[in-house]
Short mmCIF file of C-alpha atoms in Angstrom, two decimals:
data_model
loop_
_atom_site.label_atom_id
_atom_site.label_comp_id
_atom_site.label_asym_id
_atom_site.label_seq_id
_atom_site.Cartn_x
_atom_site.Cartn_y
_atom_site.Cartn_z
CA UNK A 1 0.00 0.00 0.00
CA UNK A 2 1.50 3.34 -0.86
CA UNK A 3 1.01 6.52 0.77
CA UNK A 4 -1.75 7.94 -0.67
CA UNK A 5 -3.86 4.19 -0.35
CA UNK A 6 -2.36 4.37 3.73
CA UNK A 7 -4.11 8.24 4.39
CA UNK A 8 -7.13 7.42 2.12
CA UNK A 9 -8.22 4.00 3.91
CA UNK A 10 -7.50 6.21 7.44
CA UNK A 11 -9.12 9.21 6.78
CA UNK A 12 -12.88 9.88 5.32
CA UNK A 13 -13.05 13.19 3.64
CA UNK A 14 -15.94 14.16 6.63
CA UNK A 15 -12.67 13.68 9.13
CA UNK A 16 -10.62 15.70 7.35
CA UNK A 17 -13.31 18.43 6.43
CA UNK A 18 -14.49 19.35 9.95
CA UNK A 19 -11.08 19.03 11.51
CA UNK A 20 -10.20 21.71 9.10
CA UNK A 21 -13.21 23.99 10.56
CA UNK A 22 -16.35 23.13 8.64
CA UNK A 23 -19.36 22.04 10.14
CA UNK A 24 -21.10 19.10 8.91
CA UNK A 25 -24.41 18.15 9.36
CA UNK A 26 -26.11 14.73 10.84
CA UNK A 27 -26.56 13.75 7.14
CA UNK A 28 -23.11 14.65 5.97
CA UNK A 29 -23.85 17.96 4.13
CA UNK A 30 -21.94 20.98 4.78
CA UNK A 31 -21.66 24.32 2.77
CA UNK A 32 -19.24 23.97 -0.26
CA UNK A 33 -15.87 25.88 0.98
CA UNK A 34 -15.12 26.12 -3.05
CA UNK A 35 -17.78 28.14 -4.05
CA UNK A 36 -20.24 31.01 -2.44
CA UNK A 37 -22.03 28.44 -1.35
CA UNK A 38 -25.73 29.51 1.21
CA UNK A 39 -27.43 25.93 1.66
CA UNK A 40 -25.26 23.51 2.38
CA UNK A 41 -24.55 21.64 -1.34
CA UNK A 42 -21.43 19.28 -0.43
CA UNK A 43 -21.84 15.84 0.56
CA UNK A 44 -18.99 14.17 2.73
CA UNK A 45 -18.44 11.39 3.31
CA UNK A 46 -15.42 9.04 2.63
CA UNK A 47 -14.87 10.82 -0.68
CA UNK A 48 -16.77 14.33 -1.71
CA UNK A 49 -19.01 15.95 -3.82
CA UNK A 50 -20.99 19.33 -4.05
CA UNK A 51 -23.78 19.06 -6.00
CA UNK A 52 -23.91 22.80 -6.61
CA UNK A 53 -20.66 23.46 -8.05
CA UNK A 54 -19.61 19.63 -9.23
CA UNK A 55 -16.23 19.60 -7.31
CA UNK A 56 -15.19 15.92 -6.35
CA UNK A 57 -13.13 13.62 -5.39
CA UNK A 58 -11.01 11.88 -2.17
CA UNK A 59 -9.38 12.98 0.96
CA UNK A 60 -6.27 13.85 -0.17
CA UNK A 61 -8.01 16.10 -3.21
CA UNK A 62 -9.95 17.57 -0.83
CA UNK A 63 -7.44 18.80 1.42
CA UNK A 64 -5.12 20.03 -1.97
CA UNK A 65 -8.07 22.13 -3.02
CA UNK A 66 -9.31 23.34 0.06
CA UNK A 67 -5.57 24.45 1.04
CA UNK A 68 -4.46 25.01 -2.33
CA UNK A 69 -1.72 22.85 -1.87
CA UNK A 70 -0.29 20.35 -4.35
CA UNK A 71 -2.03 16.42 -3.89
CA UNK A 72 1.91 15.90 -2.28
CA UNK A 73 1.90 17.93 0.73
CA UNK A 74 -1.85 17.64 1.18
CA UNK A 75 -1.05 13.99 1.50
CA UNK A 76 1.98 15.07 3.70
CA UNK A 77 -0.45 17.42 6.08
CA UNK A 78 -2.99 14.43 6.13
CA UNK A 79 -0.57 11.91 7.77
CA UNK A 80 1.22 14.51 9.90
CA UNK A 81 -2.69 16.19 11.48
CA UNK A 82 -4.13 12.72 12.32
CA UNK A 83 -1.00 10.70 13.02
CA UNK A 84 -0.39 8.50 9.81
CA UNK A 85 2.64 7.47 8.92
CA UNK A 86 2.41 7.49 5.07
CA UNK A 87 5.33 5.25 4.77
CA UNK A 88 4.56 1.13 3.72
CA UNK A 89 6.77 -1.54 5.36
CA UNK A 90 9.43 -1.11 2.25
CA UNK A 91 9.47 2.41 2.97
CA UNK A 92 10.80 2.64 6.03
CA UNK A 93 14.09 3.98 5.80
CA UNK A 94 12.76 7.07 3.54
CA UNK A 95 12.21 9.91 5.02
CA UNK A 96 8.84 11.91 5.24
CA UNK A 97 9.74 15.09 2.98
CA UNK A 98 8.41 19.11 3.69
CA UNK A 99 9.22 19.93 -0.03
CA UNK A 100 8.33 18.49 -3.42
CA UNK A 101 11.61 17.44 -4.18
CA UNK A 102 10.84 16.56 -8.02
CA UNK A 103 12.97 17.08 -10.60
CA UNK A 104 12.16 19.89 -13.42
CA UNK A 105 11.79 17.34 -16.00
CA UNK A 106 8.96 14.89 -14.13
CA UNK A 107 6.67 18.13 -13.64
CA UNK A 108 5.31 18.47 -16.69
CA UNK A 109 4.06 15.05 -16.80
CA UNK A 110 2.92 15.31 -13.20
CA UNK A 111 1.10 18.31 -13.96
CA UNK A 112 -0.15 16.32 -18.17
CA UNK A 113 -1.49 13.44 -15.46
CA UNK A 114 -3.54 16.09 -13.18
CA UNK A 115 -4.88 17.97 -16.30
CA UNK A 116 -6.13 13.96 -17.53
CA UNK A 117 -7.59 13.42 -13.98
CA UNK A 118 -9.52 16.36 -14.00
CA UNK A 119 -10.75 16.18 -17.31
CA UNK A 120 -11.54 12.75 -16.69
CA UNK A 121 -13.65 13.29 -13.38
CA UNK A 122 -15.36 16.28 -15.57
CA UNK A 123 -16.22 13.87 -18.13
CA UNK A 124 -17.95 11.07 -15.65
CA UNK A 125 -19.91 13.61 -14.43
CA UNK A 126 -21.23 15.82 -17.30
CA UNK A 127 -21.28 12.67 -19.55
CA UNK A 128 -22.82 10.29 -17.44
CA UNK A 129 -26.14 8.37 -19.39
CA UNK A 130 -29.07 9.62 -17.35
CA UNK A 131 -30.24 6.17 -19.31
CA UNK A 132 -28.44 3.73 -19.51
CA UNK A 133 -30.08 2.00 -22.42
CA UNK A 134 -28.93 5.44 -24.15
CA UNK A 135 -25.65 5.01 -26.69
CA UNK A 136 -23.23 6.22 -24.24
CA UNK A 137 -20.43 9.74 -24.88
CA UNK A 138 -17.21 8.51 -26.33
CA UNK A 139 -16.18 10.74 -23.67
CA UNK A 140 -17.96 9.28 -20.86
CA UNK A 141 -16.31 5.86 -21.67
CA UNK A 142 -12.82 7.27 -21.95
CA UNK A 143 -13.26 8.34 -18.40
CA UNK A 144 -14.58 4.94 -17.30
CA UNK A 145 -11.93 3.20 -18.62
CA UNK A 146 -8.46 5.82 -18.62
CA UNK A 147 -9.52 7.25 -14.80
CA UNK A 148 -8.22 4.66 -12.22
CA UNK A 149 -5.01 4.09 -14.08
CA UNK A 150 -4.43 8.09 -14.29
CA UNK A 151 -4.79 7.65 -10.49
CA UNK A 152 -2.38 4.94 -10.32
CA UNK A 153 0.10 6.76 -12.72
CA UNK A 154 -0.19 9.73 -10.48
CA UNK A 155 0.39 8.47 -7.72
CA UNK A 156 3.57 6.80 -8.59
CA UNK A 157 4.84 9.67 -10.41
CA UNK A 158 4.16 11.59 -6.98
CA UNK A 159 5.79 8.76 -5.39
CA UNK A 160 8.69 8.42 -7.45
CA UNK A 161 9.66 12.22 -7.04
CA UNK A 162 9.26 11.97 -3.66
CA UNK A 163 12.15 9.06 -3.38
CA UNK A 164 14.23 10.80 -5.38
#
């Protein structure tokens, strides 16, 4: 398990959200701290969602977003506020890093992966079949099948700069 699997399996998005100030209600709604947001529109739980403004995703994007902090160091202030340590059993010896110690050449396909994410968590929403006998977007099944391997690549593009 790397890292970002070790904080995301520890830490629901609700944790992280009202340790960071916002108040959630009994049926895990709270107002949406990434828009101007007057009834409460985002929906925490493990991962996130607002329904007014369509910004998603896990703990760690949360945190990146709501800081506006790179996916990295939110994973970094994750472990560090609730006691985590991010490193797996192989990972022992390497050190826990304050900087993003990448080198110039892995950052533009750090930042190519993050664009693809996006895009791809854009798509699964605003392409979605409302039915699903419907011929489904081109775009929509792009996302289905290219988003949990962007993840993966991500993360061990994050991870491999980090070990460097």
């Amino acid at each position: 398990m790397n890292m970002y699997e070790t904080i995301k399996a520890a830490v629901t998005t609700r944790q992280a959200a009202e340790s960071f100030g916002l108040t959630v209600d009994k049926y895990g709604m709270a107002l949406c701290p990434f828009h101007n947001d007057h009834h409460p529109s985002l929906k925490l739980d493990k991962r996130y969602y607002c329904f007014a403004c369509g910004e998603s995703g896990d703990v760690i994007d949360f945190t990146a977003k709501f800081f506006g902090i790179s996916v990295h160091s939110a994973a970094i202030k994750l472990a560090r506020d609730f006691g985590i340590d991010p490193r797996s059993p192989t990972e022992v010896n390497i050190p826990v890093l304050d900087a993003e110690p990448f080198r110039e050449e892995e950052l533009p396909c750090i930042f190519s992966l993050s664009r693809n994410l996006q895009q791809y968590r854009r798509w699964m929403l605003e392409f979605a079949p409302e039915d699903p006998n419907e011929p489904y977007d081109d775009r929509f099944v792009e996302a289905c099948r290219n988003l949990s391997h962007t993840e993966y690549l991500l993360d061990c593009a994050l991870e491999a700069g980090c070990a460097a």
